Coordinates of C-alpha atoms in Angstrom, one line a residue:
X287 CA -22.7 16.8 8.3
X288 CA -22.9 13.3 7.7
X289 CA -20.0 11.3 6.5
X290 CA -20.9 8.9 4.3
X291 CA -18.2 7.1 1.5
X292 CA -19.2 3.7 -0.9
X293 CA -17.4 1.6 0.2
X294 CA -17.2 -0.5 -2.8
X295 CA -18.6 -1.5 -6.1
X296 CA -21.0 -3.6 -5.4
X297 CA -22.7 -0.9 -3.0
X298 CA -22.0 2.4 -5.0
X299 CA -24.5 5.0 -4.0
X300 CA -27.2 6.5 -6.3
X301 CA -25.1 9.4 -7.2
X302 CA -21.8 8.2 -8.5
X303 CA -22.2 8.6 -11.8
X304 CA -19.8 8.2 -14.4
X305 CA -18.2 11.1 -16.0
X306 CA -17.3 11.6 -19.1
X307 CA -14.9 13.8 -18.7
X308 CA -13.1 11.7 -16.1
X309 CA -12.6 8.1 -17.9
X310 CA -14.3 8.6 -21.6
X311 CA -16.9 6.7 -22.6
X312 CA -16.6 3.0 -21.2
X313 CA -19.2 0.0 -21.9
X314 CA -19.5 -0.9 -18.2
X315 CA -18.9 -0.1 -14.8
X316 CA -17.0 -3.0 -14.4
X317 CA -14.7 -1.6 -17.0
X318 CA -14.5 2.2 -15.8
X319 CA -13.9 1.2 -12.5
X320 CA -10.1 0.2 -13.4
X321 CA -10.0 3.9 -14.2
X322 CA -11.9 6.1 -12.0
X323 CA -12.3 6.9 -8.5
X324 CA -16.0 7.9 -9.5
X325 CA -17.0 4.6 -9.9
X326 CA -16.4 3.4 -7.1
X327 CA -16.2 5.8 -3.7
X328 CA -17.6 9.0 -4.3
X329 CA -17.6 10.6 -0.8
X330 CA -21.4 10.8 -0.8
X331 CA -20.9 13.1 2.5
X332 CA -19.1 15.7 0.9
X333 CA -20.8 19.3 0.7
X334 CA -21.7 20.3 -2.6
X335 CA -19.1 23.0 -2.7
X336 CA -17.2 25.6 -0.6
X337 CA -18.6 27.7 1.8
X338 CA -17.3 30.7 3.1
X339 CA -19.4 32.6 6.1
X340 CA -17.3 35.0 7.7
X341 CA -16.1 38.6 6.2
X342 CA -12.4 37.4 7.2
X343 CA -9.8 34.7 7.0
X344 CA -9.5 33.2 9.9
X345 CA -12.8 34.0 11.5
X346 CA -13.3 35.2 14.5
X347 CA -13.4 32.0 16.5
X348 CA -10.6 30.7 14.7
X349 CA -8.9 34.5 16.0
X350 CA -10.4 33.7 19.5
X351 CA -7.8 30.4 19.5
X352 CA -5.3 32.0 17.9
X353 CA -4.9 34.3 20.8
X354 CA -5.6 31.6 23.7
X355 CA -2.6 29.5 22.1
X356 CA -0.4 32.8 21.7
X357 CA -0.7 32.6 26.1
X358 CA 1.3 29.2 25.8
X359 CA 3.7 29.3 22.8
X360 CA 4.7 30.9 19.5
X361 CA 1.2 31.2 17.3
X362 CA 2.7 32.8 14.2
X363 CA 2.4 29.9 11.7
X364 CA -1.3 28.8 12.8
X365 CA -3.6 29.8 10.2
X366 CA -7.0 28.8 11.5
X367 CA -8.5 26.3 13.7
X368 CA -10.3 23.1 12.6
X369 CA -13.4 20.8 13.1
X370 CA -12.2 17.5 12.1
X371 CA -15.5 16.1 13.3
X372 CA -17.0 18.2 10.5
X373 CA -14.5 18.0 8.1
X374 CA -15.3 15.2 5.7
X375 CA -13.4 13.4 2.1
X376 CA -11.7 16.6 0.0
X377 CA -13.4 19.8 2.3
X378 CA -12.2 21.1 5.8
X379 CA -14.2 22.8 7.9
X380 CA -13.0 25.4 10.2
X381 CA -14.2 26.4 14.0
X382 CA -16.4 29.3 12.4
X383 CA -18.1 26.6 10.0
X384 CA -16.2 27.7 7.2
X385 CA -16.1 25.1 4.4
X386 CA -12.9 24.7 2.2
X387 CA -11.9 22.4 -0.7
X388 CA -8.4 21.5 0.6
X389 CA -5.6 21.7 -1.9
X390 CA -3.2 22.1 0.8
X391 CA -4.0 18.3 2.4
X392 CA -2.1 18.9 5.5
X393 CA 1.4 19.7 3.4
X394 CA 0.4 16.7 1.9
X395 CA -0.1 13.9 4.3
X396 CA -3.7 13.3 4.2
X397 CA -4.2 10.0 1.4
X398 CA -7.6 9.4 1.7
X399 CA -8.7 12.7 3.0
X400 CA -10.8 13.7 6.1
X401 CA -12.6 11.1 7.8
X402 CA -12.7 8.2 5.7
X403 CA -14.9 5.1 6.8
X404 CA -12.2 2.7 6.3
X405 CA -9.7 4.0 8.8
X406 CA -13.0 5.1 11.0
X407 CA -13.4 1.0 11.1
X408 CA -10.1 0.3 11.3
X409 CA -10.1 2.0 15.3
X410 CA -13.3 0.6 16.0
X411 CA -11.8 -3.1 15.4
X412 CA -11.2 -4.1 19.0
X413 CA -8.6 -6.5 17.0
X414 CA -6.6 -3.5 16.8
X415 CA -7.2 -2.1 20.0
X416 CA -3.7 -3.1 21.2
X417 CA -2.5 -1.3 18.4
X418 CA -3.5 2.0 19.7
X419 CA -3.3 1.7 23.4
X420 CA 0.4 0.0 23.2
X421 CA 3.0 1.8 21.7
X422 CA 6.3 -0.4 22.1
X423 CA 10.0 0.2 21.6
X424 CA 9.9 -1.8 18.4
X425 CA 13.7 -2.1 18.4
X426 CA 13.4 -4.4 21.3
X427 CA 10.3 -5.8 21.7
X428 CA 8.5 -5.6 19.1
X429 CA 4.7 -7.0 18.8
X430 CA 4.3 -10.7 17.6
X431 CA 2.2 -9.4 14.7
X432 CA 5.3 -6.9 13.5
X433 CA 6.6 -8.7 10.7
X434 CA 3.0 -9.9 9.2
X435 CA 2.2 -5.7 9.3
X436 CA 5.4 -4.8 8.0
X437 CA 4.7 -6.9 4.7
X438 CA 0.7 -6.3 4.5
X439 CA 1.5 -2.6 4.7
X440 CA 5.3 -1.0 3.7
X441 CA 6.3 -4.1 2.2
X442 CA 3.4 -4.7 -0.5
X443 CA 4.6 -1.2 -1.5
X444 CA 7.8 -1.7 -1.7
X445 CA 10.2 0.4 -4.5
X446 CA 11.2 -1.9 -7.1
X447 CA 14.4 -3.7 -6.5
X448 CA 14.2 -2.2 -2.7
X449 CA 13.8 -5.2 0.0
X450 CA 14.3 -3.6 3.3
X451 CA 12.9 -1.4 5.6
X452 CA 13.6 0.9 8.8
X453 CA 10.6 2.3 10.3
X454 CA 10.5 5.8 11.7
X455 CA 8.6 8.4 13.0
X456 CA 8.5 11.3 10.4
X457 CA 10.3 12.8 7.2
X458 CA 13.2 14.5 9.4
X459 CA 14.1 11.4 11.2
X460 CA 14.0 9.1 8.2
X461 CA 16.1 11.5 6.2
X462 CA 18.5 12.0 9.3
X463 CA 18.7 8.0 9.9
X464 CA 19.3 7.5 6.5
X465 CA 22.2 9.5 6.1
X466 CA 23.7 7.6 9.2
X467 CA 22.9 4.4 7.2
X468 CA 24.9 5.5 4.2
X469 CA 27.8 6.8 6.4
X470 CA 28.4 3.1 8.2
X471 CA 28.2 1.4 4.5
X472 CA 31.0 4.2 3.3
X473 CA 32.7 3.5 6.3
X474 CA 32.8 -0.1 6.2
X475 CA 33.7 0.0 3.1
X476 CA 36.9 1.8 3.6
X477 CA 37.6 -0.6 6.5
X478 CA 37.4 -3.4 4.1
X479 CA 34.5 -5.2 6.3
X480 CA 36.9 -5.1 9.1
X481 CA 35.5 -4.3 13.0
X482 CA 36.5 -0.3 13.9
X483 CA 40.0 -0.1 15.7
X484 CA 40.6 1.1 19.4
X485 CA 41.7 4.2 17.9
X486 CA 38.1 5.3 16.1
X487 CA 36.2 4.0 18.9
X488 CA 37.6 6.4 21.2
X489 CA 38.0 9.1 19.1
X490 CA 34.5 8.9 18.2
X491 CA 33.5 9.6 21.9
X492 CA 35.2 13.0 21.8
X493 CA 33.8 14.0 18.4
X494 CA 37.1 13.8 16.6
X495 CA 38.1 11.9 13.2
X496 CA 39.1 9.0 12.5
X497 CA 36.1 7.5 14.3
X498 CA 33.7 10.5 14.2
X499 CA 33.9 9.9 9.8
X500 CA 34.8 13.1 8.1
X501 CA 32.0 12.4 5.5
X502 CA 29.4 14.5 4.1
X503 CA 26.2 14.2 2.4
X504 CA 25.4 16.4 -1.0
X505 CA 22.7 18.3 -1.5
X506 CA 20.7 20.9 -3.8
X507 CA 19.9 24.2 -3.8
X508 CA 16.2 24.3 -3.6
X509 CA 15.7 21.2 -1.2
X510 CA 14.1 20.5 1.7
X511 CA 15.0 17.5 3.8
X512 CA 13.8 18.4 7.1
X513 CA 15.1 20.4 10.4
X514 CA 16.8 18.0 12.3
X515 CA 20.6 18.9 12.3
X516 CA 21.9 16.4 9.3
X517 CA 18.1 16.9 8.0
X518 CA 18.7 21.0 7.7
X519 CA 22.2 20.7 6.9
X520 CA 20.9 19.8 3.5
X521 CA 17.8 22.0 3.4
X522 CA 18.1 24.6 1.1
X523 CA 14.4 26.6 0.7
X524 CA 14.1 29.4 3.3
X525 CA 16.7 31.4 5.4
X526 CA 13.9 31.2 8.4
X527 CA 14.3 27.6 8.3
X528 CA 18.3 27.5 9.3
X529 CA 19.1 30.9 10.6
X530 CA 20.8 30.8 13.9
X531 CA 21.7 27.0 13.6
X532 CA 25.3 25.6 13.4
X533 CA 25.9 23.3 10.2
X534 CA 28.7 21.6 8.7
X535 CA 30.5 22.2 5.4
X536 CA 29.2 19.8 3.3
X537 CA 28.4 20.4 -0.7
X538 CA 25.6 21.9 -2.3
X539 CA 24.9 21.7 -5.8
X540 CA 22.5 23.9 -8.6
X541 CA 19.4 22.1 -9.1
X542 CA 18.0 22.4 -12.9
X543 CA 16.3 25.6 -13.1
X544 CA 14.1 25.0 -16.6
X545 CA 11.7 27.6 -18.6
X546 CA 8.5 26.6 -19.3
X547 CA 7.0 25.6 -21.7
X548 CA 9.0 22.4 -21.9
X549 CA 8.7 21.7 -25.5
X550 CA 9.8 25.7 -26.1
X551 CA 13.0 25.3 -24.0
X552 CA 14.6 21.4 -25.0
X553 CA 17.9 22.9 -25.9
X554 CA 18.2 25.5 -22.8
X555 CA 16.9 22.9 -20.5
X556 CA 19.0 20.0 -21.5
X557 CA 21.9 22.9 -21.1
X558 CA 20.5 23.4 -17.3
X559 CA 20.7 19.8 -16.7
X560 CA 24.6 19.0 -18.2
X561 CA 25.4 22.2 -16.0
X562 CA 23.9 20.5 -12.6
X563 CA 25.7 17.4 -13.4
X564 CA 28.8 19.2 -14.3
X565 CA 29.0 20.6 -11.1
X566 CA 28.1 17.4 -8.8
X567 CA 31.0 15.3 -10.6
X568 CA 33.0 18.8 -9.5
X569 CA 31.6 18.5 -5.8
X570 CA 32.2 15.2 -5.5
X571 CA 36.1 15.0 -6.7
X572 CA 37.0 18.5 -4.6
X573 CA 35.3 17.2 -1.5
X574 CA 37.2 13.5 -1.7
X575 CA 40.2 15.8 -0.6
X576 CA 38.5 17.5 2.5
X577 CA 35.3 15.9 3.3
X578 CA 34.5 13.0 1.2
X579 CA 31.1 12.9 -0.1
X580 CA 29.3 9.3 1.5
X581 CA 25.8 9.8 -0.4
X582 CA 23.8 12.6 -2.6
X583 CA 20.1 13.5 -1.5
X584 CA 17.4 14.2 -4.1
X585 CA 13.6 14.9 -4.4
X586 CA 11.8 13.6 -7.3
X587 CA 10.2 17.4 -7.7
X588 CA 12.0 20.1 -4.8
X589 CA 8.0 20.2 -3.1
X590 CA 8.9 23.3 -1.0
X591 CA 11.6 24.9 -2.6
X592 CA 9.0 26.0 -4.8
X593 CA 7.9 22.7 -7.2
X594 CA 11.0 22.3 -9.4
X595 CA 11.2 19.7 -12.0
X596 CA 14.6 17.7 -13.5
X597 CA 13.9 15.9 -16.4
X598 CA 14.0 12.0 -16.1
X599 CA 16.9 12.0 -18.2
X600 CA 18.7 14.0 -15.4
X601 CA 17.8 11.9 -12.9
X602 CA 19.1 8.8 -14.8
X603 CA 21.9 10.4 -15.4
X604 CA 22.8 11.8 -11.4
X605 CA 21.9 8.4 -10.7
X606 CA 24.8 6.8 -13.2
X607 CA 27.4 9.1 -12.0
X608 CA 26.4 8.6 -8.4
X609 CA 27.4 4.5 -9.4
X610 CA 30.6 6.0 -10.7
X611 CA 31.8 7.8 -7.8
X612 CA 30.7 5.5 -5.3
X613 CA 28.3 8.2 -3.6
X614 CA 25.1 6.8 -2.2
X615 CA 22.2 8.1 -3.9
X616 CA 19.0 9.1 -1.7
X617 CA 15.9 9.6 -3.2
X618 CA 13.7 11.7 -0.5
X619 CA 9.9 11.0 -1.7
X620 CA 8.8 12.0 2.0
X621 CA 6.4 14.8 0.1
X622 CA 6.4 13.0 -3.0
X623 CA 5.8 9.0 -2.2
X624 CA 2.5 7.7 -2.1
X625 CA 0.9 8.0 -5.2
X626 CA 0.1 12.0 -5.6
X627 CA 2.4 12.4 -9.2
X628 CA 0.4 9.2 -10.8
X629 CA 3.0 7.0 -9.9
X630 CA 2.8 5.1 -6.5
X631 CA 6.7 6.7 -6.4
X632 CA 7.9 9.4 -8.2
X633 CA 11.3 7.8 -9.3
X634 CA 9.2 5.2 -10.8
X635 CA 8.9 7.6 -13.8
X636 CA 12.9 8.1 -14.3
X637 CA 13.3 4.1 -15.6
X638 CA 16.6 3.5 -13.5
X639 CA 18.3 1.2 -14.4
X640 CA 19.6 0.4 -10.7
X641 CA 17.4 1.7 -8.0
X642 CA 18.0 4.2 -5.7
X643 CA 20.2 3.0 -2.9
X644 CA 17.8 4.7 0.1
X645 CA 14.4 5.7 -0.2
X646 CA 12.6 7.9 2.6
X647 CA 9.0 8.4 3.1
X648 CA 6.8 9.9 5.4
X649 CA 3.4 12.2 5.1
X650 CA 0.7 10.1 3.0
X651 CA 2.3 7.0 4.2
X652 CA 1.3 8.0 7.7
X653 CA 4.4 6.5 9.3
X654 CA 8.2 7.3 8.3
X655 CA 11.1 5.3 7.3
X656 CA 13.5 4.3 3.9
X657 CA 13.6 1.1 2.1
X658 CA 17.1 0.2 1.2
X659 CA 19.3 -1.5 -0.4
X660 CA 20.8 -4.8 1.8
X661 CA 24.5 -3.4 1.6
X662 CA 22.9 -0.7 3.6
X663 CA 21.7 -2.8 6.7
X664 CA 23.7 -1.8 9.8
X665 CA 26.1 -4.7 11.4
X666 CA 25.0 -3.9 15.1
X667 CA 22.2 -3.2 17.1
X668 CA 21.3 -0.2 18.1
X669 CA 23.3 1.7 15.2
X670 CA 20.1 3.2 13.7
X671 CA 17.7 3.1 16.4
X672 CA 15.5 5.1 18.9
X673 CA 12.6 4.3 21.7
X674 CA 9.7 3.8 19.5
X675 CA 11.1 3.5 15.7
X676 CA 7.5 4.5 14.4
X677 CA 4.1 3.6 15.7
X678 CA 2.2 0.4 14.7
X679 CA -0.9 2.0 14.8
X680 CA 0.2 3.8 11.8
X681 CA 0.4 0.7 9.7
X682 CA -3.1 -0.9 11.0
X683 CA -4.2 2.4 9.2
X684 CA -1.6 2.4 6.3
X685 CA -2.9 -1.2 5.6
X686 CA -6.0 -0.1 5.2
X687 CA -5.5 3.0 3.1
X688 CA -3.2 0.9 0.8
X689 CA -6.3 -1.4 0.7
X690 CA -8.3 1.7 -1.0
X691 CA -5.8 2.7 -2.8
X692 CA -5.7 -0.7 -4.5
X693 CA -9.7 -1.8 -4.7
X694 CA -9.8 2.3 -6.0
X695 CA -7.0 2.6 -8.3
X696 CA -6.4 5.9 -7.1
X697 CA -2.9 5.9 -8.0
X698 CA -3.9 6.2 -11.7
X699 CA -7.3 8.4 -10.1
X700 CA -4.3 10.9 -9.6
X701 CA -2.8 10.6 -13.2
X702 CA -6.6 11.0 -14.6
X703 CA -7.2 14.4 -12.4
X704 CA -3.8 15.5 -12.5
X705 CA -4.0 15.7 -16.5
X706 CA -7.2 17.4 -16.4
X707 CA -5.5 20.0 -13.6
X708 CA -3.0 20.9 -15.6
X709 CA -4.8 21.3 -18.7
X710 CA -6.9 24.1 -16.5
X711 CA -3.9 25.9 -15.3
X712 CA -2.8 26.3 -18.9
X713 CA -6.2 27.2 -20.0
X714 CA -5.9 30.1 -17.4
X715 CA -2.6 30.7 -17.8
X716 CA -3.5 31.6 -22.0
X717 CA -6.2 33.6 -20.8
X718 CA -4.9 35.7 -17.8
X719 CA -1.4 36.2 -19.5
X720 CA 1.4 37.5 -17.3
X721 CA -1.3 36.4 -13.8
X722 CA 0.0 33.1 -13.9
X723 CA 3.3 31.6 -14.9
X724 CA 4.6 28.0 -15.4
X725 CA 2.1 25.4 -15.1
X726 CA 3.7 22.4 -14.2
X727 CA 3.0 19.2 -12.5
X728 CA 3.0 15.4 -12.2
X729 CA -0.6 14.0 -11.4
X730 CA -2.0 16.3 -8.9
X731 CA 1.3 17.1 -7.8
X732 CA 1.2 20.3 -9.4
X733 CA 1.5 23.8 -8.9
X734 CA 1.9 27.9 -10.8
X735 CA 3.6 30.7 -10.3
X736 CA 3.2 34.4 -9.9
X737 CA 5.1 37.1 -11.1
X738 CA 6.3 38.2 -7.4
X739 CA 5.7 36.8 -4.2
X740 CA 3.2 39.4 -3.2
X741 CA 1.3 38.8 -5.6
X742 CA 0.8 34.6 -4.7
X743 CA 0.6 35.4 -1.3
X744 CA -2.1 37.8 -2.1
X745 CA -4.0 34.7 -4.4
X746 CA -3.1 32.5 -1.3
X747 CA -5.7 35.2 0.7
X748 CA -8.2 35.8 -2.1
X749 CA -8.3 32.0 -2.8
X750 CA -9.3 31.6 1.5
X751 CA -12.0 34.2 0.9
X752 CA -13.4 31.8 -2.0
X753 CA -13.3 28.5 0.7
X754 CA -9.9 27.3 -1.6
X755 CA -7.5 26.0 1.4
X756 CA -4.4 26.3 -0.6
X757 CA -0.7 27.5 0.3
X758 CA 3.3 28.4 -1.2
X759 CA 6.3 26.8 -2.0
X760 CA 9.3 28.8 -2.9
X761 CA 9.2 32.2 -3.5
X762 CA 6.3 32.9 -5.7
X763 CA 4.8 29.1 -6.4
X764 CA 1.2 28.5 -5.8
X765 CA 0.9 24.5 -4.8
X766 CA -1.5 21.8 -5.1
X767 CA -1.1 18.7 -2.5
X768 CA -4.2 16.9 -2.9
X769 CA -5.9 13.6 -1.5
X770 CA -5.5 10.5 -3.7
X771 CA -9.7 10.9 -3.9
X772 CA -9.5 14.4 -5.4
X773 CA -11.1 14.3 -8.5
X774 CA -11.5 16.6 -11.7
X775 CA -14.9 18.0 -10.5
X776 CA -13.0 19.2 -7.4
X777 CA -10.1 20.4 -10.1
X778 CA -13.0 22.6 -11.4
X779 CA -14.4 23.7 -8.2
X780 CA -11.0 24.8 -7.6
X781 CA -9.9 26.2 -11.1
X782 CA -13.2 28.1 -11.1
X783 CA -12.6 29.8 -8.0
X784 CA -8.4 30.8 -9.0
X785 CA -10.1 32.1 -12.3
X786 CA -12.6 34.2 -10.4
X787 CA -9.1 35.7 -8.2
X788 CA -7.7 36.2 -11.2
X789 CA -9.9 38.4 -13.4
X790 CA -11.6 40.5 -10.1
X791 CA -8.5 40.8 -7.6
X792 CA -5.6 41.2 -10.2

C-alpha cells in the first residue's frame, strides 16, 4: 500500500475534489482551500474503505503476539497488533491485514495520522539527524538550536496571554510538574518573596510541614490527570486506575453532570453548574483550615471520565472564583489541546477574561509540557526539572505538523467535520431511539452513549468486526478521537458502519 499525501495546493492530486457537502459551494479553489482539508491533502494513499478479513477480533496473528508478549509481561490491555508500515492517513492496518478507519487515533495523539510525508521528510533531513540520535539533558545542556525550536514549534502555538514554557515528557509528568509549579508560587507567596528558613529546609528532608507545604490541589469527579502519584491523586474515572495506591486527602468536587439535549435542559443545567460552583467555593474555604487548596485542575471536556461537558459560562465562572480565592487554576488540555474540538485549545471557546494560570499538554502535540503564567517561573534551578525534560526530536516533528496544520487549516477542517459528525449521531440517535443516547461533542471531539455499559462495549466489538477502530470513556460513552485530517467522508464511512451495529446487532 502506497502512501501517497498532496503535499500542497499547487500539486493537489487528480482526485481531490471538492465537496459539497464539506465547504458549500465556493467560486475557487483558492477560496475553499481556507476551509477544507479536501482541497488541499487528500491522503491519496488511503484505502477506499475498511476491510475486515478475519472471522475474529484480533486475528489470529494478532492472538499469536498476544500470547508471545503474555511470556514477558501483563498482556491484558493489548488489543491487537499493528503494521505501521501499512498503516497510512485515517486507516490502521493490523498484523492479519485487517484495515480499520481509526476513530480511536492512539487515545488521541496521532495529529496528522499514520505516516504522513511531512514527518517521513522531516527524519530523512540529515539537518535533523542530531535531533534523533542526541537526546540531551536539556536542563543543562541544552542544544544551540533550543530556543529557535522552542518558538518555531510550542511558542507559535502559544495560549493567549500564556508566555512560557516547560517542556516535558508526557501528560502525567506535565500535570505532576505543574502542580509543583503552582505549590512554590503559593508558597512564596506566603513567604512574602522571602528565601525558605533553616527550619523548612530541614523539615522538608524528613517529609514533615513547614517545609514539606501542607497544600493540596482540587479536583473533579470524573477527571483524569494521569498515574503518577500527584497525577492520580486527582484522577477520578476508574477504581482500576488507583486501587492499591496511597493518596493524600486533598478535595474533590462534582463536575456538571447535564441532560441532553442542551436546549431541553437550560434551566436544569444551569442548576448543575451553580451546584459545582457552590461546592468548590465550599472546598476551598474548609480546606484553608486543614490543607489549603494551592491550585484547582480542570479539562475542557473530562475525555476519559466518559466525555463530560461544562458550559462556557461555568468555566468562566470557576475561573473568576479561582481569582477570588487565590487558587491556581489548571487547565489540563493533554487530551484536549491541539486542535481536535475546532479550536487550536479548547479553553479558547470559554472567552476568559484572564487566562488560565497553567496549561498542560501532551498527545497530539507529540511532546509534553504547560505554558504558564511568569509568576509561575521557579526561582532556582533544578526545582522543576528531570534528565531529559522532553525530547527535541519531538519538536523537529511538532514544527512540522504545526506547519500542516497551518498551510491546511485543519484546525477549522475539525470544526467543518465535527459539525457534520454530530449532525450523524443525532440523525441516528432519532432513528434508533433508546440505542444511542446523548450526542455531544466539540469538533470531532465527540462522542454517545449507551444505555449500559454492556451494551457500548458490545458496539465497541461489533464496530471491530465492521473495520471501525473505536473505544470507551466512562462507563457507557462510545468516543471519537480523530486525526486533524479526518474528514466528513470518513464521518460517513464511520456513521454508516455504527448504523449498520445498530439496526442488525441491537
Amino acid at each position: 500500500m502506497a502512501v501517497s499525501f498532496a503535499l500542497s495546493g499547487s500539486r493537489c492530486a487528480s482526485n481531490c475534489l471538492l465537496k459539497q457537502n464539506v465547504i458549500g459551494k465556493c467560486k475557487s479553489a483558492v477560496n475553499c482551500r481556507q476551509f477544507s482539508l479536501s482541497t488541499t491533502c487528500q491522503a491519496t494513499g488511503e484505502p477506499e474503505g475498511p476491510r475486515v478479513v478475519t472471522q475474529e477480533i484480533p486475528g489470529p496473528k494478532s492472538t499469536a503476539l498476544k500470547n508471545e508478549l503474555n511470556s514477558l509481561q501483563n498482556n491484558a490491555a493489548v488489543q491487537m497488533f499493528i503494521n505501521y508500515g501499512k498503516s497510512v492517513g485515517n486507516y490502521l492496518v493490523d498484523a492479519d491485514d485487517n484495515i480499520f478507519l481509526d476513530v480511536y487515533n492512539q487515545i488521541s495523539s496521532m495529529p496528522l495520522g499514520y505516516n504522513h510525508p511531512a514527518l517521513i521528510q522531516a527524519v530523512k533531513n540529515p539537518d535533523n539527524m542530531q535531533a534523533f540520535v542526541n537526546r540531551p539533558a536539556l536542563g543543562v545542556l541544552p542544544p544551540n538550536d533550543f530556543v529557535e525550536k522552542l518558538n518555531t514549534s510550542l511558542m507559535s502555538i502559544a495560549p493567549p496571554g500564556l508566555k512560557e514554557i516547560q517542556t516535558m515528557a508526557c501528560g502525567s509528568c506535565s500535570n505532576e510538574n505543574a502542580f509543583k509549579a503552582v505549590c512554590f508560587w503559593y508558597q512564596n507567596k506566603q513567604r512574602g518573596g522571602k528565601p525558605a528558613t533553616e527550619q523548612e529546609l530541614r523539615s522538608c528532608m524528613v517529609n514533615e510541614a513547614p517545609g514539606a507545604a501542607n497544600l493540596s490541589i482540587l479536583s473533579f469527579m470524573g477527571g483524569f490527570h494521569g498515574r503518577t502519584f500527584g497525577a492520580l491523586a486527582c484522577t477520578h474515572s476508574k477504581p482500576i486506575h488507583k486501587l492499591d495506591v496511597p493518596s493524600f486527602d486533598w478535595p474533590i468536587a462534582d463536575f456538571p453532570k447535564y441532560k441532553y439535549p442542551l436546549e431541553q435542559f437550560q434551566k436544569e443545567n444551569a442548576a448543575e453548574d451553580s451546584k459545582s460552583l457552590a461546592q468548590v467555593e465550599d472546598l476551598i474555604d474548609r480546606y484553608q483550615k486543614k490543607r489549603p487548596v494551592a491550585g484547582l485542575i480542570v479539562e475542557p471536556i473530562q475525555a476519559e471520565g466518559g466525555d463530560n461537558h461544562a458550559s462556557d459560562s461555568y468555566f468562566r465562572k470557576l475561573r473568576k472564583l479561582c481569582l477570588d480565592k487565590g487558587v491556581a487554576f489548571i487547565c489540563d488540555e493533554v487530551q484536549t489541546g491541539g486542535g481536535p474540538t475546532g479550536k487550536f485549545w479548547a479553553h479558547e471557546y470559554w472567552g476568559l477574561e484572564v487566562p488560565p494560570d497553567v496549561v498542560t499538554f501532551s498527545k497530539k502535540m507529540l511532546t509534553g509540557g504547560y505554558f504558564y503564567r511568569d509568576e509561575f517561573r521557579p526561582e532556582q534551578g533544578y526545582r522543576v526539572f528531570n534528565t531529559w525534560l522532553g525530547d527535541p526530536s519531538k519538536m523537529v516533528l511538532l514544527q512540522e505538523v504545526i506547519k500542516v496544520i497551518k498551510e491546511r487549516n485543519l484546525v477549522k477542517n475539525m470544526e467543518i467535520t465535527g459539525a457534520h459528525l454530530l449532525k450523524g449521531f443525532k440523525d441516528l440517535q432519532s432513528k434508533h431511539v433508546g440505542k444511542i443516547l446523548n450526542a455531544r461533542g466539540r469538533g470531532t471531539f465527540a462522542a454517545i452513549d449507551f444505555a449500559s455499559p454492556e451494551a457500548r462495549d458490545k458496539a465497541v466489538k461489533c464496530l471491530h468486526k465492521r473495520g471501525i477502530h473505536c473505544g470507551g470513556s466512562g462507563t457507557k460513552t462510545l468516543r471519537v478521537r480523530t486525526a486533524l485530517i479526518f474528514e466528513p467522508k470518513h464521518a460517513d464511512i464511520f456513521l454508516d458502519r455504527l448504523n449498520q451495529v445498530l439496526k442488525d446487532d441491537f
